[in-house]
């Protein structure tokens, strides 16, 4: 891990490039085709690809969270200090918004926009909870069993989740906020943010809870049983 | 390997996410385009991607079978106990059905459905036998030569098999049963299940038989010859 | 390496599955869409994916040539005996034809067919020479620098070559012959085989020649210079 | 590293195959479909795939720059001598132009062409600066943290950048010059080259500057602080 300044800059930079990719590829795809499945494909492949890159190159600096739901889980697991976690979240939101603005600059659109795309309803909320559950569980299981594969696991998971969740898997409150600043293919109406963010945080907490049991190390489990036996004596 | 409870939960969870991906991405793709090749592409990429993820993160817990044909082969090779194998199969079928229901919930469709998609005939059965043959042979050869590549090998094999088999490669009795519960792009009429399942099990057995000879370790082969020579003396 | 029987069966099996994938995915894609670019994509992804799988799982048995141009190069480099090389080529041609027949069986088409697709002219021949040059150079450089990456290098190279060569990169005489037996998307008129095969072999020889110089080990190069100096004394 | 002749031939060969892929797949895609998003996809996948291959197989010989912006950064970092760097750039430009001509030969088009495709304006320039910034930062961070992943990181980065930058991410002055010699899908009007090249070099310099701080080794940072303390005493 680098010092705090470098870590925060890495979170800003990573989230900015991630959102620039999500929003920019959405604009590109939407401009080039009328087929929405093809547009989603043109949105999916760049997002999955850039995640592999960003997590590989910035992970050694900041851990490459780029996502307040992920930072929250690490804070609750006491793997990052609470005050650092708050700075991470601020960095992620700032970075995400910068990413939206950068995408607009590249495509010569008004720099500041507000999305009008409606994304609400029980199906969308279930989808976001599932999306964030899968993302956080993938990260925690990856850390437990094969940490050098995490960039690929996250990139591939999001590639799948763009298609199997009804919401196209935002799965990230900072990215959701940033997408509210873009009235393009990838946008979301600000009014619909709270539902998405709550669902994402609940999904992340559910994954953390399940991982706490399912991924427990056998040794730890054995020790737990032994200490219970001792306590019972 | 974890304890039995954790193993069974991993099989339920993995098969559920696998089926939610197959069914969910089928619904998403089918909604967004009229081009069936594009819909199949939107079904293929998420399925291949999620298989790499699920086998990597759940393999260390349960072996990541998610497939009764695979569990049957390991049981016949005495690499899993028969009573555990039966519990695995039940977990896979339950997980698969839950995955279909979850996909429907995300896309706000009736939760319980029965498929009306006809999938029958000699071409389909040959295709399912080929699909399961290739899957099981890939797994057994992967275990023999490069076990840490198995998540990728299975994900890439299914990516190919979705297109080169006439049946789009179900290759998995639990997934086939779960898809009978979804009257969407990925569905299969319950009446057509027996033909698919029999073909899949036969393909899996054929792969096990061929692998038993083709992948025999040179040392073992030599020992076998020596013991035959001794017996002949 | 396994014994000769196993090696030949591996060459038959691998080439059969490779051709079944090329021909089968071509039929599938052609049936599902009118857009030829989309059909080529539905042909490309499965071919690239199955190559990674087949070379990984059969490479340790036979070297996973599946291609007479590759076998010729290894024979000329004296890395495989000439009589074994001839048996390899026969196995590859037989396996390839079986792969075409299997694809037809799965898609309920007449099992034996003869292609009527015209593929001829200087552009096609240059393209096949380039395709085979790139394939053989990739394999030789992979063996020299990073042999465990060869399955991925070949799969990715063919993924690219399907699109950047005007001939969609057959790059393989056995696969070309097998494709002459299929009057579908991936077919080639028997009359056009000689031009393709000659171009492929010339491209392979060119790659072997360039690799002999470009990939020479520094130590060898140094020794060569020293021995020349000695000879000059 | 090989001797200088081999290094220069590797730069010519690699840049030629890279440009033949970019231009050739653009021609292929453009011929097969009217959907521009699909054409871009048929241009993206081969480019990303061939980059992984070329960097893996030629990296050990020349470093696999294939890009004057990359060579410039290594020269400024004193990791390559200035006169060698100039030869590299010449090799890259020559190789790139040969790649365009080769693509035309394969597709039976006039061998020498001049592009008429307009690519200019502030959005395009910002996009090219962003594209080159990301590419160079990815390479420098990859070298710092995970050098054996660089072929994949570059291939995936370009896959993403084709879609998220408004210019489809040329990110390479030699490739830009070569594409001016092709009046096809991937072309660029010679008049627009200076804007692209200046933007690419500025983006590369920005990445070099940021990487110099963000990727500084902790030990170095600590030494820097200590020496400042000493100087302050």
mmCIF file with all atom_site columns, C-alpha atoms in Angstrom, chain A residues 97-219:
data_model
loop_
_atom_site.group_PDB
_atom_site.id
_atom_site.type_symbol
_atom_site.label_atom_id
_atom_site.label_alt_id
_atom_site.label_comp_id
_atom_site.label_asym_id
_atom_site.label_entity_id
_atom_site.label_seq_id
_atom_site.pdbx_PDB_ins_code
_atom_site.Cartn_x
_atom_site.Cartn_y
_atom_site.Cartn_z
_atom_site.occupancy
_atom_site.B_iso_or_equiv
_atom_site.pdbx_formal_charge
_atom_site.auth_seq_id
_atom_site.auth_comp_id
_atom_site.auth_asym_id
_atom_site.auth_atom_id
_atom_site.pdbx_PDB_model_num
ATOM 1   C CA . UNK A 1 97  ? -18.315 12.519  -11.609 1.00 0.00 ? 97  UNK A CA 1
ATOM 2   C CA . UNK A 1 98  ? -15.059 13.622  -13.286 1.00 0.00 ? 98  UNK A CA 1
ATOM 3   C CA . UNK A 1 99  ? -15.309 10.514  -15.446 1.00 0.00 ? 99  UNK A CA 1
ATOM 4   C CA . UNK A 1 100 ? -18.768 11.482  -16.664 1.00 0.00 ? 100 UNK A CA 1
ATOM 5   C CA . UNK A 1 101 ? -17.591 15.009  -17.488 1.00 0.00 ? 101 UNK A CA 1
ATOM 6   C CA . UNK A 1 102 ? -14.551 13.639  -19.326 1.00 0.00 ? 102 UNK A CA 1
ATOM 7   C CA . UNK A 1 103 ? -16.720 11.357  -21.460 1.00 0.00 ? 103 UNK A CA 1
ATOM 8   C CA . UNK A 1 104 ? -18.904 14.335  -22.391 1.00 0.00 ? 104 UNK A CA 1
ATOM 9   C CA . UNK A 1 105 ? -15.840 16.401  -23.332 1.00 0.00 ? 105 UNK A CA 1
ATOM 10  C CA . UNK A 1 106 ? -14.544 13.649  -25.620 1.00 0.00 ? 106 UNK A CA 1
ATOM 11  C CA . UNK A 1 107 ? -17.894 13.293  -27.383 1.00 0.00 ? 107 UNK A CA 1
ATOM 12  C CA . UNK A 1 108 ? -18.429 17.082  -27.583 1.00 0.00 ? 108 UNK A CA 1
ATOM 13  C CA . UNK A 1 109 ? -21.615 16.964  -25.504 1.00 0.00 ? 109 UNK A CA 1
ATOM 14  C CA . UNK A 1 110 ? -22.660 19.502  -22.848 1.00 0.00 ? 110 UNK A CA 1
ATOM 15  C CA . UNK A 1 111 ? -20.199 18.839  -20.016 1.00 0.00 ? 111 UNK A CA 1
ATOM 16  C CA . UNK A 1 112 ? -22.716 18.910  -17.176 1.00 0.00 ? 112 UNK A CA 1
ATOM 17  C CA . UNK A 1 113 ? -25.923 16.944  -17.678 1.00 0.00 ? 113 UNK A CA 1
ATOM 18  C CA . UNK A 1 114 ? -28.672 15.445  -15.546 1.00 0.00 ? 114 UNK A CA 1
ATOM 19  C CA . UNK A 1 115 ? -30.077 12.075  -16.582 1.00 0.00 ? 115 UNK A CA 1
ATOM 20  C CA . UNK A 1 116 ? -33.775 11.562  -17.299 1.00 0.00 ? 116 UNK A CA 1
ATOM 21  C CA . UNK A 1 117 ? -33.592 7.770   -17.657 1.00 0.00 ? 117 UNK A CA 1
ATOM 22  C CA . UNK A 1 118 ? -36.116 6.102   -15.344 1.00 0.00 ? 118 UNK A CA 1
ATOM 23  C CA . UNK A 1 119 ? -34.703 3.059   -13.521 1.00 0.00 ? 119 UNK A CA 1
ATOM 24  C CA . UNK A 1 120 ? -37.007 2.048   -10.688 1.00 0.00 ? 120 UNK A CA 1
ATOM 25  C CA . UNK A 1 121 ? -39.308 -0.709  -9.429  1.00 0.00 ? 121 UNK A CA 1
ATOM 26  C CA . UNK A 1 122 ? -38.948 -3.939  -7.475  1.00 0.00 ? 122 UNK A CA 1
ATOM 27  C CA . UNK A 1 123 ? -37.272 -5.835  -10.328 1.00 0.00 ? 123 UNK A CA 1
ATOM 28  C CA . UNK A 1 124 ? -34.544 -3.188  -10.636 1.00 0.00 ? 124 UNK A CA 1
ATOM 29  C CA . UNK A 1 125 ? -33.969 -3.187  -6.857  1.00 0.00 ? 125 UNK A CA 1
ATOM 30  C CA . UNK A 1 126 ? -33.780 -6.976  -6.625  1.00 0.00 ? 126 UNK A CA 1
ATOM 31  C CA . UNK A 1 127 ? -31.391 -6.872  -9.599  1.00 0.00 ? 127 UNK A CA 1
ATOM 32  C CA . UNK A 1 128 ? -29.096 -4.300  -7.949  1.00 0.00 ? 128 UNK A CA 1
ATOM 33  C CA . UNK A 1 129 ? -29.057 -6.256  -4.687  1.00 0.00 ? 129 UNK A CA 1
ATOM 34  C CA . UNK A 1 130 ? -28.154 -9.427  -6.620  1.00 0.00 ? 130 UNK A CA 1
ATOM 35  C CA . UNK A 1 131 ? -25.521 -7.545  -8.651  1.00 0.00 ? 131 UNK A CA 1
ATOM 36  C CA . UNK A 1 132 ? -23.789 -6.118  -5.576  1.00 0.00 ? 132 UNK A CA 1
ATOM 37  C CA . UNK A 1 133 ? -24.122 -9.407  -3.677  1.00 0.00 ? 133 UNK A CA 1
ATOM 38  C CA . UNK A 1 134 ? -22.345 -11.245 -6.482  1.00 0.00 ? 134 UNK A CA 1
ATOM 39  C CA . UNK A 1 135 ? -19.656 -8.590  -6.848  1.00 0.00 ? 135 UNK A CA 1
ATOM 40  C CA . UNK A 1 136 ? -18.770 -8.470  -3.147  1.00 0.00 ? 136 UNK A CA 1
ATOM 41  C CA . UNK A 1 137 ? -18.940 -12.255 -2.735  1.00 0.00 ? 137 UNK A CA 1
ATOM 42  C CA . UNK A 1 138 ? -16.667 -12.652 -5.767  1.00 0.00 ? 138 UNK A CA 1
ATOM 43  C CA . UNK A 1 139 ? -14.129 -10.221 -4.279  1.00 0.00 ? 139 UNK A CA 1
ATOM 44  C CA . UNK A 1 140 ? -14.159 -11.818 -0.817  1.00 0.00 ? 140 UNK A CA 1
ATOM 45  C CA . UNK A 1 141 ? -13.911 -15.362 -2.185  1.00 0.00 ? 141 UNK A CA 1
ATOM 46  C CA . UNK A 1 142 ? -11.207 -14.269 -4.605  1.00 0.00 ? 142 UNK A CA 1
ATOM 47  C CA . UNK A 1 143 ? -9.184  -12.745 -1.743  1.00 0.00 ? 143 UNK A CA 1
ATOM 48  C CA . UNK A 1 144 ? -9.591  -15.977 0.192   1.00 0.00 ? 144 UNK A CA 1
ATOM 49  C CA . UNK A 1 145 ? -8.639  -18.462 -2.532  1.00 0.00 ? 145 UNK A CA 1
ATOM 50  C CA . UNK A 1 146 ? -6.863  -16.812 -5.463  1.00 0.00 ? 146 UNK A CA 1
ATOM 51  C CA . UNK A 1 147 ? -6.093  -13.159 -4.914  1.00 0.00 ? 147 UNK A CA 1
ATOM 52  C CA . UNK A 1 148 ? -4.007  -12.660 -8.050  1.00 0.00 ? 148 UNK A CA 1
ATOM 53  C CA . UNK A 1 149 ? -7.064  -13.586 -10.151 1.00 0.00 ? 149 UNK A CA 1
ATOM 54  C CA . UNK A 1 150 ? -9.248  -10.813 -8.702  1.00 0.00 ? 150 UNK A CA 1
ATOM 55  C CA . UNK A 1 151 ? -8.860  -8.387  -11.640 1.00 0.00 ? 151 UNK A CA 1
ATOM 56  C CA . UNK A 1 152 ? -10.120 -11.085 -14.022 1.00 0.00 ? 152 UNK A CA 1
ATOM 57  C CA . UNK A 1 153 ? -12.839 -12.296 -11.660 1.00 0.00 ? 153 UNK A CA 1
ATOM 58  C CA . UNK A 1 154 ? -14.286 -8.805  -11.263 1.00 0.00 ? 154 UNK A CA 1
ATOM 59  C CA . UNK A 1 155 ? -14.048 -8.027  -14.995 1.00 0.00 ? 155 UNK A CA 1
ATOM 60  C CA . UNK A 1 156 ? -15.754 -11.290 -15.935 1.00 0.00 ? 156 UNK A CA 1
ATOM 61  C CA . UNK A 1 157 ? -18.368 -11.002 -13.188 1.00 0.00 ? 157 UNK A CA 1
ATOM 62  C CA . UNK A 1 158 ? -19.428 -7.556  -14.380 1.00 0.00 ? 158 UNK A CA 1
ATOM 63  C CA . UNK A 1 159 ? -19.418 -8.766  -18.007 1.00 0.00 ? 159 UNK A CA 1
ATOM 64  C CA . UNK A 1 160 ? -21.975 -11.392 -16.987 1.00 0.00 ? 160 UNK A CA 1
ATOM 65  C CA . UNK A 1 161 ? -23.952 -9.160  -14.624 1.00 0.00 ? 161 UNK A CA 1
ATOM 66  C CA . UNK A 1 162 ? -24.526 -6.481  -17.301 1.00 0.00 ? 162 UNK A CA 1
ATOM 67  C CA . UNK A 1 163 ? -26.724 -9.105  -18.997 1.00 0.00 ? 163 UNK A CA 1
ATOM 68  C CA . UNK A 1 164 ? -28.221 -11.305 -16.316 1.00 0.00 ? 164 UNK A CA 1
ATOM 69  C CA . UNK A 1 165 ? -29.442 -8.558  -13.995 1.00 0.00 ? 165 UNK A CA 1
ATOM 70  C CA . UNK A 1 166 ? -32.457 -6.557  -15.149 1.00 0.00 ? 166 UNK A CA 1
ATOM 71  C CA . UNK A 1 167 ? -30.717 -3.303  -14.137 1.00 0.00 ? 167 UNK A CA 1
ATOM 72  C CA . UNK A 1 168 ? -27.542 -3.970  -16.196 1.00 0.00 ? 168 UNK A CA 1
ATOM 73  C CA . UNK A 1 169 ? -25.660 -4.183  -12.885 1.00 0.00 ? 169 UNK A CA 1
ATOM 74  C CA . UNK A 1 170 ? -24.563 -0.772  -11.652 1.00 0.00 ? 170 UNK A CA 1
ATOM 75  C CA . UNK A 1 171 ? -23.543 -2.485  -8.394  1.00 0.00 ? 171 UNK A CA 1
ATOM 76  C CA . UNK A 1 172 ? -21.659 0.622   -7.275  1.00 0.00 ? 172 UNK A CA 1
ATOM 77  C CA . UNK A 1 173 ? -23.075 3.729   -5.528  1.00 0.00 ? 173 UNK A CA 1
ATOM 78  C CA . UNK A 1 174 ? -20.284 6.036   -6.769  1.00 0.00 ? 174 UNK A CA 1
ATOM 79  C CA . UNK A 1 175 ? -20.780 4.919   -10.359 1.00 0.00 ? 175 UNK A CA 1
ATOM 80  C CA . UNK A 1 176 ? -24.555 5.284   -9.951  1.00 0.00 ? 176 UNK A CA 1
ATOM 81  C CA . UNK A 1 177 ? -24.143 8.888   -8.740  1.00 0.00 ? 177 UNK A CA 1
ATOM 82  C CA . UNK A 1 178 ? -21.761 9.631   -11.614 1.00 0.00 ? 178 UNK A CA 1
ATOM 83  C CA . UNK A 1 179 ? -24.198 8.162   -14.133 1.00 0.00 ? 179 UNK A CA 1
ATOM 84  C CA . UNK A 1 180 ? -26.918 10.490  -12.831 1.00 0.00 ? 180 UNK A CA 1
ATOM 85  C CA . UNK A 1 181 ? -24.745 13.290  -14.265 1.00 0.00 ? 181 UNK A CA 1
ATOM 86  C CA . UNK A 1 182 ? -25.019 11.908  -17.824 1.00 0.00 ? 182 UNK A CA 1
ATOM 87  C CA . UNK A 1 183 ? -28.232 12.053  -19.872 1.00 0.00 ? 183 UNK A CA 1
ATOM 88  C CA . UNK A 1 184 ? -26.952 9.325   -22.214 1.00 0.00 ? 184 UNK A CA 1
ATOM 89  C CA . UNK A 1 185 ? -27.247 5.529   -22.702 1.00 0.00 ? 185 UNK A CA 1
ATOM 90  C CA . UNK A 1 186 ? -25.763 4.756   -19.278 1.00 0.00 ? 186 UNK A CA 1
ATOM 91  C CA . UNK A 1 187 ? -27.643 7.435   -17.293 1.00 0.00 ? 187 UNK A CA 1
ATOM 92  C CA . UNK A 1 188 ? -29.998 7.128   -14.297 1.00 0.00 ? 188 UNK A CA 1
ATOM 93  C CA . UNK A 1 189 ? -32.504 9.732   -13.052 1.00 0.00 ? 189 UNK A CA 1
ATOM 94  C CA . UNK A 1 190 ? -31.267 11.280  -9.741  1.00 0.00 ? 190 UNK A CA 1
ATOM 95  C CA . UNK A 1 191 ? -34.671 10.482  -8.236  1.00 0.00 ? 191 UNK A CA 1
ATOM 96  C CA . UNK A 1 192 ? -33.940 6.775   -8.707  1.00 0.00 ? 192 UNK A CA 1
ATOM 97  C CA . UNK A 1 193 ? -30.532 6.864   -7.002  1.00 0.00 ? 193 UNK A CA 1
ATOM 98  C CA . UNK A 1 194 ? -31.693 6.161   -3.429  1.00 0.00 ? 194 UNK A CA 1
ATOM 99  C CA . UNK A 1 195 ? -33.412 2.900   -4.421  1.00 0.00 ? 195 UNK A CA 1
ATOM 100 C CA . UNK A 1 196 ? -30.313 1.741   -6.285  1.00 0.00 ? 196 UNK A CA 1
ATOM 101 C CA . UNK A 1 197 ? -27.879 2.706   -3.533  1.00 0.00 ? 197 UNK A CA 1
ATOM 102 C CA . UNK A 1 198 ? -29.899 1.095   -0.739  1.00 0.00 ? 198 UNK A CA 1
ATOM 103 C CA . UNK A 1 199 ? -30.286 -2.110  -2.759  1.00 0.00 ? 199 UNK A CA 1
ATOM 104 C CA . UNK A 1 200 ? -26.551 -2.178  -3.526  1.00 0.00 ? 200 UNK A CA 1
ATOM 105 C CA . UNK A 1 201 ? -25.558 -1.722  0.115   1.00 0.00 ? 201 UNK A CA 1
ATOM 106 C CA . UNK A 1 202 ? -27.995 -4.417  1.247   1.00 0.00 ? 202 UNK A CA 1
ATOM 107 C CA . UNK A 1 203 ? -26.659 -6.837  -1.368  1.00 0.00 ? 203 UNK A CA 1
ATOM 108 C CA . UNK A 1 204 ? -23.091 -6.093  -0.272  1.00 0.00 ? 204 UNK A CA 1
ATOM 109 C CA . UNK A 1 205 ? -23.960 -6.717  3.400   1.00 0.00 ? 205 UNK A CA 1
ATOM 110 C CA . UNK A 1 206 ? -25.681 -10.004 2.518   1.00 0.00 ? 206 UNK A CA 1
ATOM 111 C CA . UNK A 1 207 ? -22.558 -11.145 0.655   1.00 0.00 ? 207 UNK A CA 1
ATOM 112 C CA . UNK A 1 208 ? -20.367 -10.184 3.600   1.00 0.00 ? 208 UNK A CA 1
ATOM 113 C CA . UNK A 1 209 ? -22.573 -12.176 5.952   1.00 0.00 ? 209 UNK A CA 1
ATOM 114 C CA . UNK A 1 210 ? -22.669 -15.270 3.753   1.00 0.00 ? 210 UNK A CA 1
ATOM 115 C CA . UNK A 1 211 ? -18.918 -15.088 3.038   1.00 0.00 ? 211 UNK A CA 1
ATOM 116 C CA . UNK A 1 212 ? -18.258 -14.876 6.798   1.00 0.00 ? 212 UNK A CA 1
ATOM 117 C CA . UNK A 1 213 ? -19.686 -18.372 7.146   1.00 0.00 ? 213 UNK A CA 1
ATOM 118 C CA . UNK A 1 214 ? -19.089 -20.039 3.763   1.00 0.00 ? 214 UNK A CA 1
ATOM 119 C CA . UNK A 1 215 ? -15.453 -18.967 3.403   1.00 0.00 ? 215 UNK A CA 1
ATOM 120 C CA . UNK A 1 216 ? -14.424 -19.545 7.037   1.00 0.00 ? 216 UNK A CA 1
ATOM 121 C CA . UNK A 1 217 ? -11.021 -21.217 7.159   1.00 0.00 ? 217 UNK A CA 1
ATOM 122 C CA . UNK A 1 218 ? -11.277 -24.845 8.343   1.00 0.00 ? 218 UNK A CA 1
ATOM 123 C CA . UNK A 1 219 ? -8.609  -24.165 10.985  1.00 0.00 ? 219 UNK A CA 1
#
